[in-house]
């Protein structure tokens, strides 16, 4: 019987294709990001409508540079996932070995117990009761049998639980292995795509180099780029304000719901306490009446008083029987919760400030440079025949990590004409840091970042002549000199 139990518990289910937990979580995350992406795409379209239809050579590179950015970000994410999954698999392996040892010990213990019971004669309770032996001995043996049965039951229950734990462990380990296979396959695909897009971009640069060089010298192009950035920041500022208000409204709604639930729970508890107190008082009164009647009967009074109407005994169960009818009706028909505003959609609060106002200002003069490199252009310096620099340009090796200068939320992470792969972080209090010309964007819009987090990698996207980072700081939409804030 034991062998049959073990074989049934350890029998594996037939192999079949299944969706991993990772795939489900990934699909859910993509669906949640879709709403926010629609808002940002609409925002970009609004900016494009205000521009002239004049062709820009860098636009030809947009698709390729975006694909390179996406592939690099995906590869980085996959590497992190792979490391985490390998760690999980190692923990599951250690846990599996421990469970197997425990199950084996329990099986041996159960086997010894059954053997000892068999050697002892395996007398059952009926035989003992009908044996006609000494009652004390029978009682002692029956107690021993009860102890043995309880020990067997506990041991079997523990064994079943551990067998289930082994099965769950094996299923989880198999899921982790499937996820690793998924990751490895995706890595191969992304690497192939990355190489393909790099080759495509190199070919495009070779054919567009003269046009790009000519357009970089046009003062009008630089002015249009700055207007485009100003328009984007203004629209983002309005969107962030709207989402901050929506987030505050959602927080108030949650607080109101919590307060309503707490009040309802308190009212229910008070009603139950009152009903219980009333029931106990009625029971006490009935008991006192019964005692009075008993004493009157013992006294044997000559003149018997007219019998008092006997109250029916008060039942404590259910307590509802002793509650007023109004209270009972209220219990049968629960009150509806007060109408509240509908819950905010994730896309409507995804860009709400993650850092409190004033936090960024407190870091003035303490911020570290976003990338290691040489400062090639300073804020306010003349830009050839065009306008002055609204930010700084730091020469950096292609692929070097770009770090967030402070905590905040990513509010934009897309390709933009004149700035290539661009990422913008909102730090609260209407302060923003802007990072342009990146090779890859490692974070997505809506992501919360900490100071020092890698958010991009340096490059020369957007038709820039050399590899590095274009960096700006803005407050209330206006650029200001980062020199007094960042230690370059």
Coordinates of N, CA, C and O in Angstrom, one line a residue, residues 93-239:
X93 N 17.4 23.5 -6.8 CA 18.2 22.3 -6.7 C 18.6 21.9 -5.3 O 18.5 20.7 -4.9
X94 N 19.0 22.9 -4.5 CA 19.4 22.6 -3.1 C 18.2 22.2 -2.3 O 18.2 21.3 -1.5
X95 N 17.0 22.9 -2.6 CA 15.8 22.6 -1.9 C 15.3 21.1 -2.3 O 14.8 20.4 -1.4
X96 N 15.5 20.8 -3.5 CA 15.1 19.5 -4.0 C 15.9 18.4 -3.3 O 15.3 17.4 -2.8
X97 N 17.2 18.6 -3.2 CA 18.1 17.6 -2.5 C 17.7 17.4 -1.1 O 17.6 16.3 -0.6
X98 N 17.4 18.5 -0.4 CA 16.9 18.5 1.0 C 15.6 17.7 1.1 O 15.5 16.8 2.0
X99 N 14.7 18.0 0.2 CA 13.4 17.3 0.3 C 13.5 15.8 0.0 O 12.9 15.0 0.7
X100 N 14.4 15.4 -0.9 CA 14.6 14.0 -1.2 C 15.1 13.2 0.0 O 14.7 12.1 0.3
X101 N 16.1 13.9 0.7 CA 16.7 13.2 1.9 C 15.6 13.1 2.9 O 15.5 12.0 3.6
X102 N 14.8 14.1 3.1 CA 13.7 14.1 4.2 C 12.7 13.0 3.8 O 12.3 12.2 4.7
X103 N 12.3 12.9 2.6 CA 11.3 11.9 2.1 C 11.9 10.5 2.3 O 11.2 9.6 2.8
X104 N 13.1 10.3 2.0 CA 13.7 8.9 2.2 C 13.8 8.6 3.7 O 13.5 7.4 4.0
X105 N 14.1 9.5 4.5 CA 14.1 9.3 6.0 C 12.7 8.9 6.5 O 12.6 8.0 7.3
X106 N 11.7 9.6 6.0 CA 10.3 9.3 6.4 C 9.9 8.0 5.9 O 9.2 7.2 6.7
X107 N 10.3 7.6 4.7 CA 9.9 6.3 4.2 C 10.5 5.2 5.1 O 9.9 4.2 5.4
X108 N 11.8 5.3 5.4 CA 12.5 4.3 6.2 C 11.8 4.3 7.6 O 11.6 3.2 8.2
X109 N 11.5 5.4 8.2 CA 10.8 5.4 9.5 C 9.5 4.7 9.5 O 9.1 3.9 10.4
X110 N 8.7 5.0 8.4 CA 7.4 4.4 8.3 C 7.5 2.8 8.1 O 6.8 2.0 8.6
X111 N 8.6 2.5 7.3 CA 8.8 1.1 7.1 C 9.1 0.3 8.4 O 8.6 -0.8 8.7
X112 N 10.0 0.9 9.2 CA 10.3 0.3 10.5 C 9.1 0.2 11.4 O 8.9 -0.8 12.1
X113 N 8.2 1.2 11.4 CA 7.0 1.3 12.2 C 6.1 0.1 11.8 O 5.6 -0.6 12.6
X114 N 5.9 -0.1 10.5 CA 5.0 -1.2 10.0 C 5.6 -2.5 10.4 O 4.9 -3.5 10.7
X115 N 6.9 -2.6 10.3 CA 7.6 -3.9 10.6 C 7.4 -4.3 12.0 O 7.1 -5.4 12.4
X116 N 7.6 -3.3 12.9 CA 7.5 -3.5 14.3 C 6.1 -3.9 14.7 O 5.8 -4.8 15.5
X117 N 5.1 -3.3 14.0 CA 3.7 -3.6 14.3 C 3.4 -5.0 13.8 O 2.6 -5.7 14.5
X118 N 4.0 -5.4 12.7 CA 3.7 -6.8 12.2 C 4.3 -7.8 13.2 O 3.7 -8.8 13.5
X119 N 5.6 -7.6 13.6 CA 6.2 -8.5 14.5 C 5.5 -8.6 15.9 O 5.4 -9.7 16.5
X120 N 4.9 -7.5 16.3 CA 4.2 -7.5 17.6 C 2.9 -8.2 17.5 O 2.2 -8.4 18.5
X121 N 2.5 -8.7 16.3 CA 1.2 -9.5 16.2 C 0.1 -8.7 15.5 O -0.9 -9.3 15.2
X122 N 0.2 -7.4 15.4 CA -0.7 -6.6 14.7 C -2.2 -6.8 15.3 O -3.1 -7.0 14.5
X123 N -2.3 -6.9 16.6 CA -3.6 -7.1 17.2 C -4.5 -5.9 17.0 O -4.0 -4.8 17.2
X124 N -5.7 -6.1 16.6 CA -6.6 -5.0 16.5 C -7.4 -4.8 17.8 O -7.4 -5.7 18.7
X125 N -8.2 -3.8 17.8 CA -9.0 -3.4 19.0 C -10.1 -4.5 19.3 O -10.3 -4.8 20.5
X126 N -10.7 -5.0 18.3 CA -11.8 -6.0 18.5 C -11.3 -7.2 19.2 O -11.8 -7.8 20.1
X127 N -10.1 -7.7 18.7 CA -9.5 -8.9 19.3 C -9.2 -8.7 20.7 O -9.4 -9.6 21.6
X128 N -8.6 -7.5 21.0 CA -8.3 -7.2 22.4 C -9.5 -7.2 23.3 O -9.5 -7.7 24.4
X129 N -10.5 -6.5 22.8 CA -11.8 -6.4 23.7 C -12.4 -7.8 23.9 O -13.0 -8.0 25.0
X130 N -12.3 -8.7 22.9 CA -13.0 -10.0 23.1 C -12.0 -11.1 23.6 O -12.4 -12.3 23.7
X131 N -10.8 -10.7 24.0 CA -9.9 -11.7 24.4 C -10.1 -12.2 25.8 O -9.7 -13.3 26.2
X132 N -10.9 -11.5 26.6 CA -11.1 -11.9 28.0 C -9.9 -11.7 28.9 O -9.9 -12.3 30.0
X133 N -8.9 -11.0 28.5 CA -7.7 -10.8 29.3 C -8.0 -9.8 30.4 O -9.1 -9.2 30.5
X134 N -6.9 -9.5 31.1 CA -7.0 -8.6 32.2 C -7.4 -7.2 31.7 O -6.8 -6.7 30.8
X135 N -8.5 -6.6 32.2 CA -8.9 -5.3 31.7 C -7.9 -4.2 31.7 O -7.8 -3.4 30.8
X136 N -7.0 -4.3 32.8 CA -5.9 -3.2 32.8 C -5.0 -3.4 31.7 O -4.5 -2.4 31.1
X137 N -4.6 -4.7 31.4 CA -3.7 -4.9 30.2 C -4.4 -4.5 28.9 O -3.8 -3.9 28.0
X138 N -5.7 -4.8 28.8 CA -6.4 -4.5 27.6 C -6.4 -3.0 27.4 O -6.2 -2.4 26.3
X139 N -6.7 -2.2 28.5 CA -6.7 -0.8 28.4 C -5.4 -0.2 28.0 O -5.2 0.7 27.2
X140 N -4.3 -0.8 28.6 CA -2.9 -0.3 28.3 C -2.6 -0.6 26.8 O -2.1 0.2 26.1
X141 N -3.0 -1.8 26.3 CA -2.7 -2.2 24.9 C -3.5 -1.3 24.0 O -3.0 -0.9 22.9
X142 N -4.7 -1.0 24.4 CA -5.6 -0.1 23.5 C -4.9 1.3 23.4 O -4.9 1.9 22.3
X143 N -4.4 1.8 24.5 CA -3.8 3.1 24.5 C -2.5 3.1 23.6 O -2.3 4.0 22.9
X144 N -1.7 2.0 23.7 CA -0.5 1.8 22.9 C -0.9 1.8 21.4 O -0.3 2.5 20.6
X145 N -2.0 1.1 21.1 CA -2.5 1.0 19.7 C -2.9 2.4 19.2 O -2.6 2.8 18.1
X146 N -3.5 3.2 20.1 CA -3.9 4.6 19.7 C -2.7 5.4 19.4 O -2.7 6.2 18.4
X147 N -1.7 5.3 20.3 CA -0.4 6.1 20.1 C 0.2 5.7 18.7 O 0.7 6.6 18.0
X148 N 0.3 4.4 18.5 CA 0.9 3.9 17.2 C 0.1 4.5 16.0 O 0.7 4.9 15.0
X149 N -1.2 4.4 16.1 CA -2.0 4.9 15.0 C -1.8 6.4 14.7 O -1.8 6.8 13.6
X150 N -1.8 7.1 15.8 CA -1.6 8.6 15.7 C -0.2 8.9 15.1 O -0.1 9.7 14.2
X151 N 0.8 8.1 15.5 CA 2.2 8.3 15.0 C 2.2 8.0 13.5 O 2.8 8.7 12.7
X152 N 1.5 6.9 13.1 CA 1.4 6.5 11.7 C 0.7 7.6 10.9 O 1.2 8.0 9.8
X153 N -0.4 8.1 11.4 CA -1.1 9.1 10.7 C -0.3 10.4 10.5 O -0.3 11.0 9.4
X154 N 0.4 10.8 11.6 CA 1.2 12.0 11.4 C 2.4 11.8 10.4 O 2.7 12.7 9.6
X155 N 3.0 10.6 10.5 CA 4.1 10.3 9.6 C 3.6 10.3 8.1 O 4.3 10.8 7.2
X156 N 2.5 9.7 7.9 CA 1.9 9.6 6.5 C 1.6 11.0 6.0 O 1.8 11.3 4.9
X157 N 1.0 11.8 6.9 CA 0.6 13.2 6.5 C 1.8 14.0 6.1 O 1.9 14.7 5.1
X158 N 2.9 13.9 6.9 CA 4.1 14.6 6.7 C 4.8 14.1 5.4 O 5.3 14.9 4.6
X159 N 4.7 12.8 5.2 CA 5.3 12.2 3.9 C 4.5 12.7 2.7 O 5.1 13.1 1.7
X160 N 3.2 12.7 2.8 CA 2.4 13.2 1.7 C 2.7 14.7 1.4 O 2.8 15.1 0.2
X161 N 2.8 15.5 2.4 CA 3.2 16.9 2.2 C 4.5 17.1 1.6 O 4.7 17.9 0.7
X162 N 5.5 16.3 2.0 CA 6.8 16.4 1.4 C 6.9 15.9 0.0 O 7.6 16.4 -0.9
X163 N 6.1 14.9 -0.3 CA 6.0 14.4 -1.7 C 5.4 15.4 -2.6 O 5.8 15.6 -3.7
X164 N 4.4 16.1 -2.1 CA 3.8 17.2 -2.9 C 4.8 18.4 -3.1 O 4.8 19.0 -4.1
X165 N 5.6 18.6 -2.0 CA 6.6 19.7 -2.1 C 7.7 19.3 -3.1 O 8.1 20.2 -3.9
X166 N 8.0 18.0 -3.2 CA 9.0 17.6 -4.2 C 8.4 17.8 -5.6 O 9.1 18.2 -6.5
X167 N 7.1 17.4 -5.8 CA 6.5 17.6 -7.1 C 6.4 19.0 -7.5 O 6.7 19.4 -8.6
X168 N 6.0 19.9 -6.5 CA 6.0 21.4 -6.8 C 7.4 21.9 -7.1 O 7.5 22.7 -8.1
X169 N 8.4 21.4 -6.4 CA 9.8 21.8 -6.7 C 10.2 21.4 -8.1 O 10.8 22.2 -8.8
X170 N 9.8 20.2 -8.5 CA 10.2 19.7 -9.8 C 9.5 20.6 -10.9 O 10.1 20.9 -11.9
X171 N 8.2 20.9 -10.7 CA 7.5 21.7 -11.6 C 8.1 23.1 -11.8 O 8.2 23.6 -12.9
X172 N 8.5 23.7 -10.6 CA 9.1 25.0 -10.6 C 10.4 25.0 -11.3 O 10.8 25.9 -12.1
X173 N 11.2 24.0 -11.0 CA 12.5 23.8 -11.7 C 12.4 23.6 -13.2 O 13.1 24.2 -14.0
X174 N 11.4 22.9 -13.6 CA 11.2 22.7 -15.0 C 10.7 24.0 -15.7 O 11.2 24.3 -16.8
X175 N 9.9 24.8 -15.0 CA 9.5 26.1 -15.5 C 10.7 27.0 -15.7 O 10.9 27.7 -16.7
X176 N 11.6 27.0 -14.7 CA 12.9 27.8 -14.7 C 13.7 27.3 -15.9 O 14.3 28.2 -16.6
X177 N 13.8 26.0 -16.2 CA 14.6 25.5 -17.3 C 14.0 26.0 -18.6 O 14.7 26.3 -19.6
X178 N 12.6 25.9 -18.7 CA 11.9 26.4 -19.9 C 12.2 27.9 -20.1 O 12.4 28.3 -21.3
X179 N 12.2 28.6 -19.0 CA 12.5 30.1 -19.2 C 13.9 30.3 -19.7 O 14.1 31.2 -20.5
X180 N 14.8 29.6 -19.2 CA 16.2 29.7 -19.6 C 16.3 29.4 -21.1 O 17.1 30.1 -21.8
X181 N 15.6 28.4 -21.5 CA 15.6 28.0 -23.0 C 15.0 29.2 -23.8 O 15.5 29.5 -24.9
X182 N 13.9 29.7 -23.3 CA 13.3 30.9 -23.9 C 14.3 32.1 -24.1 O 14.4 32.7 -25.1
X183 N 14.9 32.3 -22.9 CA 15.9 33.5 -22.9 C 17.0 33.2 -23.9 O 17.4 34.2 -24.6
X184 N 17.5 32.0 -23.9 CA 18.6 31.7 -24.9 C 18.2 31.9 -26.3 O 18.9 32.5 -27.1
X185 N 17.0 31.5 -26.6 CA 16.5 31.6 -28.0 C 16.3 33.1 -28.3 O 16.6 33.5 -29.4
X186 N 15.7 33.8 -27.4 CA 15.5 35.3 -27.6 C 16.9 36.0 -27.8 O 17.0 36.9 -28.6
X187 N 17.8 35.6 -27.0 CA 19.2 36.2 -27.1 C 19.8 36.0 -28.5 O 20.3 36.9 -29.1
X188 N 19.6 34.8 -29.1 CA 20.1 34.5 -30.4 C 19.4 35.4 -31.4 O 20.1 36.0 -32.3
X189 N 18.1 35.5 -31.3 CA 17.3 36.3 -32.2 C 17.7 37.8 -32.1 O 17.9 38.5 -33.2
X190 N 17.9 38.3 -30.9 CA 18.2 39.7 -30.7 C 19.6 40.0 -31.2 O 19.9 41.1 -31.8
X191 N 20.6 39.1 -31.0 CA 21.9 39.3 -31.5 C 22.0 39.4 -33.0 O 22.7 40.2 -33.6
X192 N 21.2 38.5 -33.6 CA 21.2 38.5 -35.1 C 20.6 39.8 -35.6 O 21.0 40.4 -36.6
X193 N 19.5 40.2 -34.9 CA 18.8 41.5 -35.3 C 19.8 42.6 -35.1 O 19.8 43.5 -36.0
X194 N 20.5 42.6 -34.0 CA 21.4 43.7 -33.7 C 22.5 43.9 -34.8 O 22.8 45.0 -35.3
X195 N 23.1 42.7 -35.2 CA 24.1 42.7 -36.2 C 23.6 43.2 -37.6 O 24.2 44.0 -38.3
X196 N 22.3 42.8 -37.8 CA 21.7 43.2 -39.1 C 21.4 44.7 -39.1 O 21.7 45.3 -40.1
X197 N 20.9 45.2 -38.0 CA 20.6 46.6 -38.0 C 21.9 47.5 -37.9 O 21.9 48.6 -38.5
X198 N 23.0 47.0 -37.3 CA 24.2 47.7 -37.3 C 24.8 47.8 -38.8 O 25.3 48.9 -39.2
X199 N 24.7 46.7 -39.5 CA 25.1 46.7 -40.9 C 24.3 47.7 -41.7 O 24.8 48.4 -42.6
X200 N 23.0 47.7 -41.5 CA 22.1 48.5 -42.2 C 22.4 50.0 -41.9 O 22.4 50.8 -42.8
X201 N 22.6 50.3 -40.7 CA 22.9 51.7 -40.3 C 24.2 52.2 -40.9 O 24.4 53.3 -41.4
X202 N 25.2 51.3 -40.9 CA 26.5 51.6 -41.5 C 26.4 51.9 -43.0 O 27.0 52.9 -43.5
X203 N 25.6 51.1 -43.7 CA 25.4 51.4 -45.1 C 24.7 52.7 -45.4 O 25.0 53.4 -46.3
X204 N 23.7 53.0 -44.5 CA 22.9 54.3 -44.6 C 23.8 55.5 -44.4 O 23.8 56.5 -45.1
X205 N 24.7 55.3 -43.3 CA 25.6 56.4 -43.0 C 26.6 56.7 -44.2 O 26.9 57.9 -44.5
X206 N 27.0 55.6 -44.9 CA 27.9 55.8 -46.0 C 27.3 56.6 -47.1 O 27.9 57.4 -47.8
X207 N 26.0 56.4 -47.3 CA 25.3 57.1 -48.4 C 24.8 58.5 -48.0 O 24.6 59.3 -48.9
X208 N 24.6 58.7 -46.7 CA 24.1 59.9 -46.2 C 25.1 60.9 -45.6 O 24.8 62.0 -45.2
X209 N 26.3 60.5 -45.6 CA 27.4 61.2 -44.8 C 27.4 62.7 -45.3 O 27.5 63.6 -44.5
X210 N 27.4 62.9 -46.6 CA 27.5 64.3 -47.2 C 26.3 65.1 -46.8 O 26.4 66.3 -46.4
X211 N 25.1 64.5 -46.9 CA 23.9 65.3 -46.6 C 23.9 65.6 -45.1 O 23.5 66.7 -44.7
X212 N 24.3 64.6 -44.3 CA 24.3 64.9 -42.8 C 25.3 66.0 -42.4 O 24.9 66.9 -41.6
X213 N 26.4 66.0 -43.1 CA 27.4 67.0 -42.8 C 26.9 68.4 -43.2 O 27.1 69.4 -42.5
X214 N 26.2 68.5 -44.3 CA 25.7 69.7 -44.8 C 24.6 70.2 -43.9 O 24.5 71.4 -43.6
X215 N 23.7 69.3 -43.5 CA 22.6 69.8 -42.6 C 23.0 70.2 -41.2 O 22.4 71.0 -40.6
X216 N 24.1 69.6 -40.7 CA 24.6 70.0 -39.4 C 25.1 71.4 -39.4 O 25.1 72.1 -38.4
X217 N 25.5 71.9 -40.6 CA 26.0 73.3 -40.7 C 24.9 74.3 -40.8 O 25.2 75.5 -40.7
X218 N 23.7 73.9 -41.1 CA 22.6 74.8 -41.3 C 22.1 75.3 -40.0 O 21.6 74.5 -39.2
X219 N 22.1 76.6 -39.8 CA 21.7 77.2 -38.5 C 20.2 76.9 -38.3 O 19.8 76.7 -37.2
X220 N 19.4 76.9 -39.4 CA 18.0 76.7 -39.3 C 17.7 75.3 -38.7 O 16.7 75.2 -37.9
X221 N 18.5 74.3 -39.0 CA 18.2 73.0 -38.5 C 18.4 73.0 -36.9 O 17.6 72.4 -36.2
X222 N 19.4 73.6 -36.5 CA 19.7 73.6 -35.0 C 18.5 74.3 -34.3 O 18.1 73.9 -33.2
X223 N 18.1 75.4 -34.8 CA 17.0 76.2 -34.2 C 15.7 75.3 -34.2 O 15.0 75.3 -33.2
X224 N 15.4 74.6 -35.3 CA 14.3 73.7 -35.3 C 14.4 72.6 -34.3 O 13.4 72.2 -33.7
X225 N 15.6 72.1 -34.2 CA 15.8 71.0 -33.2 C 15.5 71.5 -31.7 O 14.8 70.9 -30.9
X226 N 15.9 72.8 -31.5 CA 15.7 73.4 -30.1 C 14.2 73.6 -29.9 O 13.7 73.4 -28.8
X227 N 13.5 74.1 -31.0 CA 12.1 74.3 -30.9 C 11.3 73.0 -30.6 O 10.4 72.9 -29.9
X228 N 11.8 72.0 -31.3 CA 11.2 70.6 -31.2 C 11.4 70.1 -29.7 O 10.4 69.6 -29.1
X229 N 12.6 70.3 -29.2 CA 12.8 69.9 -27.8 C 11.9 70.7 -26.8 O 11.3 70.2 -25.9
X230 N 11.9 72.0 -27.0 CA 11.0 72.9 -26.2 C 9.6 72.5 -26.2 O 8.9 72.4 -25.2
X231 N 9.1 72.2 -27.4 CA 7.7 71.7 -27.6 C 7.4 70.4 -26.9 O 6.4 70.2 -26.2
X232 N 8.4 69.5 -27.0 CA 8.3 68.2 -26.3 C 8.2 68.4 -24.8 O 7.4 67.8 -24.1
X233 N 9.1 69.2 -24.3 CA 9.2 69.3 -22.8 C 7.9 70.0 -22.3 O 7.4 69.6 -21.3
X234 N 7.4 71.0 -23.1 CA 6.2 71.7 -22.7 C 5.0 70.7 -22.6 O 4.2 70.7 -21.6
X235 N 4.9 69.9 -23.6 CA 3.8 68.9 -23.7 C 3.9 67.8 -22.6 O 3.0 67.4 -22.0
X236 N 5.2 67.4 -22.3 CA 5.4 66.4 -21.3 C 5.1 67.0 -19.9 O 4.5 66.4 -19.0
X237 N 5.4 68.3 -19.7 CA 5.1 69.0 -18.4 C 3.6 69.0 -18.2 O 3.2 68.7 -17.1
X238 N 2.9 69.3 -19.2 CA 1.4 69.3 -19.1 C 0.9 67.9 -18.8 O 0.0 67.7 -17.9
X239 N 1.4 66.9 -19.5 CA 1.0 65.5 -19.3 C 1.3 65.1 -17.9 O 0.5 64.4 -17.2

